[in-house]
Amino acid sequence: MLRSVLLVFLAGGLTLGAPYTAKTTTVTSTTCTTPQKRPSWHDMTETNKKAYLAANRCLLTSPAKLKPGLPGAKTRWDELVSLHQIHALQIHTTGQFLPYHRYYLKIFENLLQECGYNGPLAYWDETRDAGKFSSSPVFDTTTGFGGSGKGAQNCVQDGPFANLTVNIGPGFKSQPRCVNRRITNALSGQCGSSYVATALKGDTYEKALDAIYSGPHLFGHMALAMMDGDSITSSGDPLFFLHHSFVDKMWWDWQSKDTTGKRLKEIGGLNAQDPAVGFSEFPGGMEVESAMWGKPTAAILAATPDPASGDNGGKLLTLGHIMSSGGIIPNATVAEVMDIKGGYLCYEYV
Ligand SMILES: *[C@@H]1O[C@H](CO)[C@@H](O)[C@H](O)[C@H]1NC(C)=O
Ligand SMILES: *[C@@H]1O[C@H](CO)[C@@H](O)[C@H](O)[C@H]1NC(C)=O
Ligand SMILES: [Cu+2]
């Protein structure tokens, strides 16, 4: 239903400037007239910061809701992390990386609303803190995420997420572990503005995708080592969503640099990892890398969607690709998330 409404809107978009026709009522129901402003954490109001953090904490401490449940999920937060685990080999080092993580932020936003937060998501403008992440206001103990973890497990021991447990991970396992991270300032230098500018120079989707993925995205993860730096389940640390909103903003900045609108329809890459490559940041293919995090269990495989959903059975990602969330929010196509002000999504970075 939503999808057909959007198609009408996209079709309408091709004739921008033409007067609206009889389709106006469906078109207006999905247009985006007042996009929600998504600020950098630095600029978020203190009230919103505290409410946002409280809603994250609420999800970490609320029971799981889905029936049938997702593998290993005990809390509502675990369900969110489990989705990332289930999709891990389809959404990293693939064309799906940017659209799925944009959709994942929408799943997250819906979950925050369940916990009573109706303000905007925030991103972390990492360029302001590059090279000195640890002194960022992001790590404040009352209006931030708490600091670097301590002890052998790097458990976060101050702030709203101290002593909280996530049951998804490491890798494809499901074992209780603390919210953990370890900040390395030197690695955060490559989240600086000159590196971001370089990452956005490519003139095709695949060039931008690779440069964002291997550049500031990866360096941010390495500098933060959220959840043991685990590629499969790093979303266990609420900080993940601030970093990934920054990644989403980079994609949006690249998309909107071209004023013809061409990049709102440009997609490419694979819809699942090439087994010979696996994650591009690690040597060896999938088989070698599985030594780090195991292999998807039978339960995880049973919950994993067909990587070619909506892609006509092929290996390449198309705009028709269907993204899913285990039922937390409705499925959406890649086409629906291309424009953050397209109607299905309605926000902007400020
Ligand atoms: C976390 O747990 C430790 C050890 O159990 C305890 O000393 C500390 O006060 C707790 N911190 C918070 C913020 O609850
Ligand atoms: C959503 O997508 C999943 C995975 O592709 C699929 O199994 C499910 O049937 C879809 N749901 C709807 C309502 O289309
Ligand atoms: Cu991810």
Coordinates of C-alpha atoms and ligand atoms in Angstrom, one line a residue:
M1 CA 0.0 0.0 0.0
L2 CA 2.6 2.5 1.1
R3 CA 4.8 1.3 -1.7
S4 CA 2.2 1.9 -4.4
V5 CA 1.6 5.4 -3.0
L6 CA 5.3 6.1 -3.2
L7 CA 5.5 4.9 -6.7
V8 CA 2.8 7.5 -7.6
F9 CA 4.9 10.1 -5.8
L10 CA 8.1 9.1 -7.7
A11 CA 6.3 9.1 -11.0
G12 CA 5.0 12.5 -10.1
G13 CA 8.5 13.7 -9.3
L14 CA 9.5 13.1 -12.9
T15 CA 7.2 15.9 -13.9
L16 CA 8.1 18.3 -11.2
G17 CA 6.6 21.7 -12.0
A18 CA 3.6 20.2 -13.6
P19 CA 0.4 21.0 -11.7
Y20 CA -0.9 18.3 -9.3
T21 CA -3.6 16.2 -10.7
A22 CA -6.4 14.2 -9.3
K23 CA -3.8 12.1 -7.4
T24 CA -3.2 14.9 -5.0
T25 CA -4.7 13.2 -2.0
T26 CA -2.5 10.2 -2.1
V27 CA 0.5 12.3 -3.1
T28 CA 0.2 14.7 -0.2
S29 CA -0.2 11.8 2.2
T30 CA 3.4 10.8 1.6
T31 CA 5.1 14.1 0.8
C32 CA 7.5 15.5 3.3
T33 CA 6.7 19.1 4.0
T34 CA 8.4 19.7 7.3
P35 CA 11.4 17.3 7.6
Q36 CA 12.4 16.6 11.2
K37 CA 15.8 18.2 12.0
R38 CA 18.4 15.7 13.0
P39 CA 21.1 17.6 14.9
S40 CA 24.6 16.6 15.8
W41 CA 24.8 15.5 19.4
H42 CA 26.7 18.6 20.2
D43 CA 23.7 20.7 19.3
M44 CA 20.9 18.6 20.7
T45 CA 18.9 20.2 23.5
E46 CA 19.7 18.9 27.0
T47 CA 16.1 17.8 27.4
N48 CA 16.2 15.8 24.2
K49 CA 19.6 14.3 25.1
K50 CA 18.3 13.0 28.4
A51 CA 15.0 11.8 27.0
Y52 CA 16.8 10.0 24.1
L53 CA 19.3 8.3 26.5
A54 CA 16.4 7.3 28.8
A55 CA 14.6 5.7 25.9
N56 CA 17.7 3.7 24.9
R57 CA 18.0 2.5 28.5
C58 CA 14.3 1.6 28.5
L59 CA 14.8 -0.6 25.4
L60 CA 17.9 -2.2 27.0
T61 CA 15.8 -3.2 30.0
S62 CA 12.5 -4.1 28.4
P63 CA 11.5 -7.6 27.6
A64 CA 11.6 -8.8 23.9
K65 CA 8.2 -8.5 22.2
L66 CA 8.4 -10.4 18.8
K67 CA 6.5 -13.7 18.4
P68 CA 8.1 -15.8 17.2
G69 CA 11.2 -14.3 18.8
L70 CA 14.5 -13.5 17.1
P71 CA 17.3 -15.9 17.9
G72 CA 18.8 -15.2 21.4
A73 CA 16.8 -12.1 22.0
K74 CA 15.8 -11.5 25.6
T75 CA 15.2 -7.8 25.5
R76 CA 13.7 -5.3 23.1
W77 CA 17.2 -4.0 22.5
D78 CA 18.4 -7.5 21.8
E79 CA 15.8 -7.7 19.0
L80 CA 17.3 -4.7 17.4
V81 CA 20.8 -6.1 17.7
S82 CA 19.7 -9.5 16.5
L83 CA 18.4 -7.9 13.3
H84 CA 21.9 -6.6 12.6
Q85 CA 23.3 -10.0 13.3
I86 CA 20.8 -11.7 11.0
H87 CA 21.6 -9.3 8.2
A88 CA 25.3 -8.9 8.8
L89 CA 26.5 -10.8 5.7
Q90 CA 24.1 -8.9 3.5
I91 CA 24.7 -5.4 4.7
H92 CA 28.4 -5.0 4.9
T93 CA 30.8 -4.8 1.9
T94 CA 27.6 -4.9 -0.3
G95 CA 25.4 -2.3 -2.0
Q96 CA 22.9 -2.8 0.8
F97 CA 25.3 -1.2 3.4
L98 CA 23.9 2.4 3.0
P99 CA 20.2 1.7 2.4
Y100 CA 19.8 -1.0 5.0
H101 CA 21.5 1.1 7.7
R102 CA 19.3 4.0 6.8
Y103 CA 16.3 1.7 7.2
Y104 CA 17.8 0.3 10.4
L105 CA 17.9 3.9 11.9
K106 CA 14.2 4.1 11.1
I107 CA 13.6 0.8 13.0
F108 CA 15.6 2.3 15.9
E109 CA 13.6 5.5 15.8
N110 CA 10.3 3.5 16.0
L111 CA 11.6 1.6 19.0
L112 CA 12.6 4.8 20.8
Q113 CA 9.0 6.0 20.3
E114 CA 7.7 2.9 22.0
C115 CA 9.8 4.0 25.0
G116 CA 8.2 7.4 24.9
Y117 CA 10.8 9.4 23.0
N118 CA 9.4 11.6 20.2
G119 CA 12.3 13.9 19.5
P120 CA 14.7 13.6 16.6
L121 CA 17.5 11.1 16.2
A122 CA 20.9 12.7 16.4
Y123 CA 24.1 12.1 14.5
W124 CA 27.6 12.6 15.8
D125 CA 29.5 15.2 13.8
E126 CA 32.7 13.3 14.2
T127 CA 34.6 15.9 12.2
R128 CA 34.4 18.2 15.3
D129 CA 36.0 15.6 17.5
A130 CA 38.4 13.9 15.1
G131 CA 41.7 12.9 16.7
K132 CA 40.3 13.6 20.2
F133 CA 37.1 11.5 20.4
S134 CA 37.6 10.9 24.2
S135 CA 37.0 14.6 25.0
S136 CA 33.8 14.7 23.0
P137 CA 30.5 15.8 24.8
V138 CA 29.2 12.5 23.4
F139 CA 30.9 10.7 26.3
D140 CA 29.5 12.9 29.1
T141 CA 28.2 10.8 32.0
T142 CA 24.9 12.6 32.4
T143 CA 24.2 14.1 29.0
G144 CA 26.0 11.5 27.0
F145 CA 26.8 7.8 26.6
G146 CA 29.4 7.4 29.4
G147 CA 33.0 7.0 28.6
S148 CA 35.5 4.4 27.5
G149 CA 35.0 1.0 29.1
K150 CA 37.2 -0.3 31.9
G151 CA 38.6 -3.6 33.0
A152 CA 39.4 -6.7 30.9
Q153 CA 36.0 -6.6 29.1
N154 CA 36.0 -2.8 28.5
C155 CA 32.6 -2.6 30.2
V156 CA 31.2 0.9 30.2
Q157 CA 31.1 1.8 33.9
D158 CA 29.6 5.3 33.9
G159 CA 26.7 7.0 32.4
P160 CA 23.3 5.6 31.5
F161 CA 24.5 2.3 30.1
A162 CA 26.8 1.2 33.0
N163 CA 26.3 -2.4 33.9
L164 CA 23.7 -3.1 31.3
T165 CA 23.7 -6.5 29.5
V166 CA 23.2 -7.3 25.8
N167 CA 22.5 -10.9 24.9
I168 CA 23.3 -10.9 21.2
G169 CA 26.9 -11.6 20.1
P170 CA 29.8 -11.9 20.1
G171 CA 29.7 -12.7 16.3
F172 CA 26.9 -15.2 15.6
K173 CA 26.7 -16.4 19.2
S174 CA 24.2 -15.2 21.8
Q175 CA 25.9 -14.7 25.1
P176 CA 25.3 -12.1 27.8
R177 CA 28.0 -9.4 27.8
C178 CA 28.2 -5.9 29.0
V179 CA 27.8 -2.8 26.9
N180 CA 31.5 -2.2 26.1
R181 CA 33.7 0.1 24.1
R182 CA 37.3 1.3 24.0
I183 CA 38.2 4.7 22.6
T184 CA 41.5 5.1 20.7
N185 CA 41.9 8.8 19.8
A186 CA 44.6 8.3 17.2
L187 CA 42.3 6.2 15.0
S188 CA 39.6 8.9 15.2
G189 CA 41.8 11.3 13.2
Q190 CA 40.5 9.7 10.0
C191 CA 36.9 10.8 10.8
G192 CA 38.1 14.4 10.2
S193 CA 36.7 16.7 7.6
S194 CA 39.4 16.3 5.0
Y195 CA 38.9 12.5 5.1
V196 CA 35.1 12.9 4.8
A197 CA 35.6 15.2 1.8
T198 CA 37.8 12.6 0.2
A199 CA 35.3 9.9 0.8
L200 CA 32.6 11.9 -1.0
K201 CA 34.6 12.7 -4.1
G202 CA 33.5 9.6 -6.1
D203 CA 31.2 10.1 -9.0
T204 CA 29.3 6.8 -8.8
Y205 CA 27.3 5.2 -6.0
E206 CA 29.8 2.3 -5.8
K207 CA 32.8 4.6 -5.4
A208 CA 31.1 6.6 -2.7
L209 CA 29.9 3.4 -1.0
D210 CA 33.4 1.9 -0.8
A211 CA 35.0 5.2 0.2
I212 CA 32.5 5.9 3.0
Y213 CA 32.6 2.2 4.2
S214 CA 36.4 1.9 4.2
G215 CA 37.0 5.4 5.3
P216 CA 35.3 7.3 8.2
H217 CA 32.8 4.5 8.8
L218 CA 35.5 1.9 9.5
F219 CA 37.8 4.3 11.3
G220 CA 35.0 5.4 13.6
H221 CA 34.3 1.7 14.4
M222 CA 38.0 1.1 15.1
A223 CA 38.3 4.2 17.2
L224 CA 35.3 3.2 19.3
A225 CA 35.6 -0.7 19.4
M226 CA 32.0 -0.9 20.3
M227 CA 31.1 -4.4 21.6
D228 CA 34.6 -5.6 21.1
G229 CA 34.7 -4.0 17.7
D230 CA 32.5 -6.8 16.5
S231 CA 31.3 -6.3 12.9
I232 CA 28.3 -8.5 13.5
T233 CA 26.9 -7.0 16.7
S234 CA 28.4 -3.6 17.3
S235 CA 24.9 -2.1 17.5
G236 CA 24.7 -3.5 21.0
D237 CA 26.3 -0.2 22.1
P238 CA 23.7 2.6 21.8
L239 CA 26.5 4.8 20.5
F240 CA 26.4 2.8 17.3
F241 CA 23.3 4.7 16.2
L242 CA 25.1 8.1 16.6
H243 CA 28.0 6.9 14.5
H244 CA 25.7 5.4 11.8
S245 CA 23.7 8.5 11.6
F246 CA 27.0 10.2 10.7
V247 CA 27.5 7.6 8.1
D248 CA 24.0 8.1 6.8
K249 CA 24.6 11.9 6.6
M250 CA 27.7 11.2 4.5
W251 CA 25.7 9.3 2.0
W252 CA 23.0 12.0 2.0
D253 CA 25.7 14.7 1.5
W254 CA 27.0 12.8 -1.4
Q255 CA 23.5 12.2 -2.8
S256 CA 22.6 15.9 -2.6
K257 CA 25.9 17.2 -4.0
D258 CA 24.5 16.4 -7.4
T259 CA 21.6 18.8 -7.8
T260 CA 20.0 17.0 -10.7
G261 CA 18.5 14.4 -8.4
K262 CA 20.3 11.6 -10.3
R263 CA 21.8 10.2 -7.1
L264 CA 18.4 9.7 -5.5
K265 CA 17.9 6.9 -7.9
E266 CA 21.5 5.5 -8.2
I267 CA 22.2 2.2 -6.5
G268 CA 24.6 -0.6 -7.1
G269 CA 26.7 -3.4 -5.6
L270 CA 25.8 -6.8 -4.4
N271 CA 22.8 -7.7 -2.3
A272 CA 25.0 -10.2 -0.2
Q273 CA 28.7 -10.6 0.5
D274 CA 30.9 -12.3 -2.1
P275 CA 32.0 -15.4 -0.2
A276 CA 35.5 -15.0 -1.7
V277 CA 35.8 -11.5 -0.2
G278 CA 33.6 -11.5 3.0
F279 CA 34.1 -8.2 4.8
S280 CA 36.5 -6.1 2.8
E281 CA 38.3 -4.9 6.0
F282 CA 39.4 -8.4 6.9
P283 CA 41.8 -10.7 4.9
G284 CA 40.5 -13.9 3.5
G285 CA 36.9 -14.7 2.4
M286 CA 33.9 -15.6 4.5
E287 CA 35.3 -19.0 5.4
V288 CA 38.5 -17.6 6.9
E289 CA 36.6 -14.8 8.6
S290 CA 34.2 -17.2 10.2
A291 CA 37.0 -18.2 12.5
M292 CA 36.5 -14.8 14.2
W293 CA 32.8 -14.9 14.8
G294 CA 31.5 -18.4 14.0
K295 CA 28.9 -19.1 11.4
P296 CA 25.2 -18.2 11.4
T297 CA 23.4 -20.8 13.5
A298 CA 20.4 -22.7 12.1
A299 CA 18.1 -20.3 14.0
I300 CA 19.8 -17.3 12.5
L301 CA 19.7 -18.8 9.0
A302 CA 16.0 -19.5 9.4
A303 CA 15.4 -15.8 10.2
T304 CA 17.6 -14.5 7.4
P305 CA 15.7 -13.1 4.4
D306 CA 16.4 -14.1 0.8
P307 CA 19.2 -11.7 -0.2
A308 CA 17.5 -11.3 -3.6
S309 CA 14.1 -10.2 -2.2
G310 CA 12.8 -7.9 -4.8
D311 CA 15.9 -8.2 -6.9
N312 CA 14.5 -10.6 -9.5
G313 CA 16.6 -13.4 -8.2
G314 CA 19.9 -11.8 -9.2
K315 CA 23.0 -10.9 -7.1
L316 CA 22.9 -7.2 -7.7
L317 CA 21.1 -4.8 -5.5
T318 CA 18.2 -3.0 -7.2
L319 CA 15.9 -0.2 -6.1
G320 CA 13.2 -2.8 -5.8
H321 CA 15.1 -4.7 -3.1
I322 CA 12.8 -5.4 -0.1
M323 CA 14.3 -4.7 3.3
S324 CA 12.7 -6.2 6.4
S325 CA 12.8 -5.9 10.2
G326 CA 11.4 -9.2 11.6
G327 CA 8.1 -7.3 11.7
I328 CA 9.1 -4.4 14.0
I329 CA 8.3 -2.0 11.2
P330 CA 6.8 -2.7 7.7
N331 CA 9.1 -3.8 4.9
A332 CA 10.4 -1.1 2.7
T333 CA 12.1 -1.0 -0.6
V334 CA 15.5 0.5 -1.3
A335 CA 13.7 3.0 -3.5
E336 CA 11.7 4.2 -0.5
V337 CA 14.8 5.2 1.5
M338 CA 16.8 6.8 -1.3
D339 CA 15.5 10.3 -0.5
I340 CA 15.5 11.2 3.2
K341 CA 12.8 13.8 2.4
G342 CA 10.9 11.5 0.0
G343 CA 7.8 10.9 2.1
Y344 CA 8.5 7.5 3.6
L345 CA 11.4 9.2 5.3
C346 CA 11.1 12.9 6.3
Y347 CA 14.2 14.3 8.0
E348 CA 17.2 16.4 7.3
Y349 CA 20.6 16.8 8.8
V350 CA 21.3 20.2 10.4
Ligands
LIG1 C1 28.1 -1.2 38.3 O1 28.4 -2.4 39.0 C2 29.5 -2.3 39.8 C3 29.9 -3.6 40.3 O2 28.8 -4.4 40.5 C4 29.1 -1.3 40.9 O3 30.3 -1.1 41.8 C5 28.8 0.0 40.3 O4 28.3 0.9 41.3 C6 27.7 -0.1 39.3 N1 27.6 1.2 38.6 C7 26.4 1.7 38.3 C8 26.4 3.0 37.6 O5 25.3 1.2 38.6
LIG2 C1 8.9 -8.7 4.3 O1 10.1 -9.2 3.9 C2 10.4 -10.5 4.3 C3 11.8 -10.9 3.9 O2 12.0 -10.7 2.6 C4 9.4 -11.5 3.8 O3 9.6 -12.8 4.3 C5 8.0 -11.1 4.2 O4 7.0 -11.9 3.6 C6 7.7 -9.6 3.8 N1 6.5 -9.2 4.4 C7 5.6 -8.6 3.7 C8 4.3 -8.2 4.4 O5 5.7 -8.3 2.5
CU3 CU 26.3 -2.6 10.3

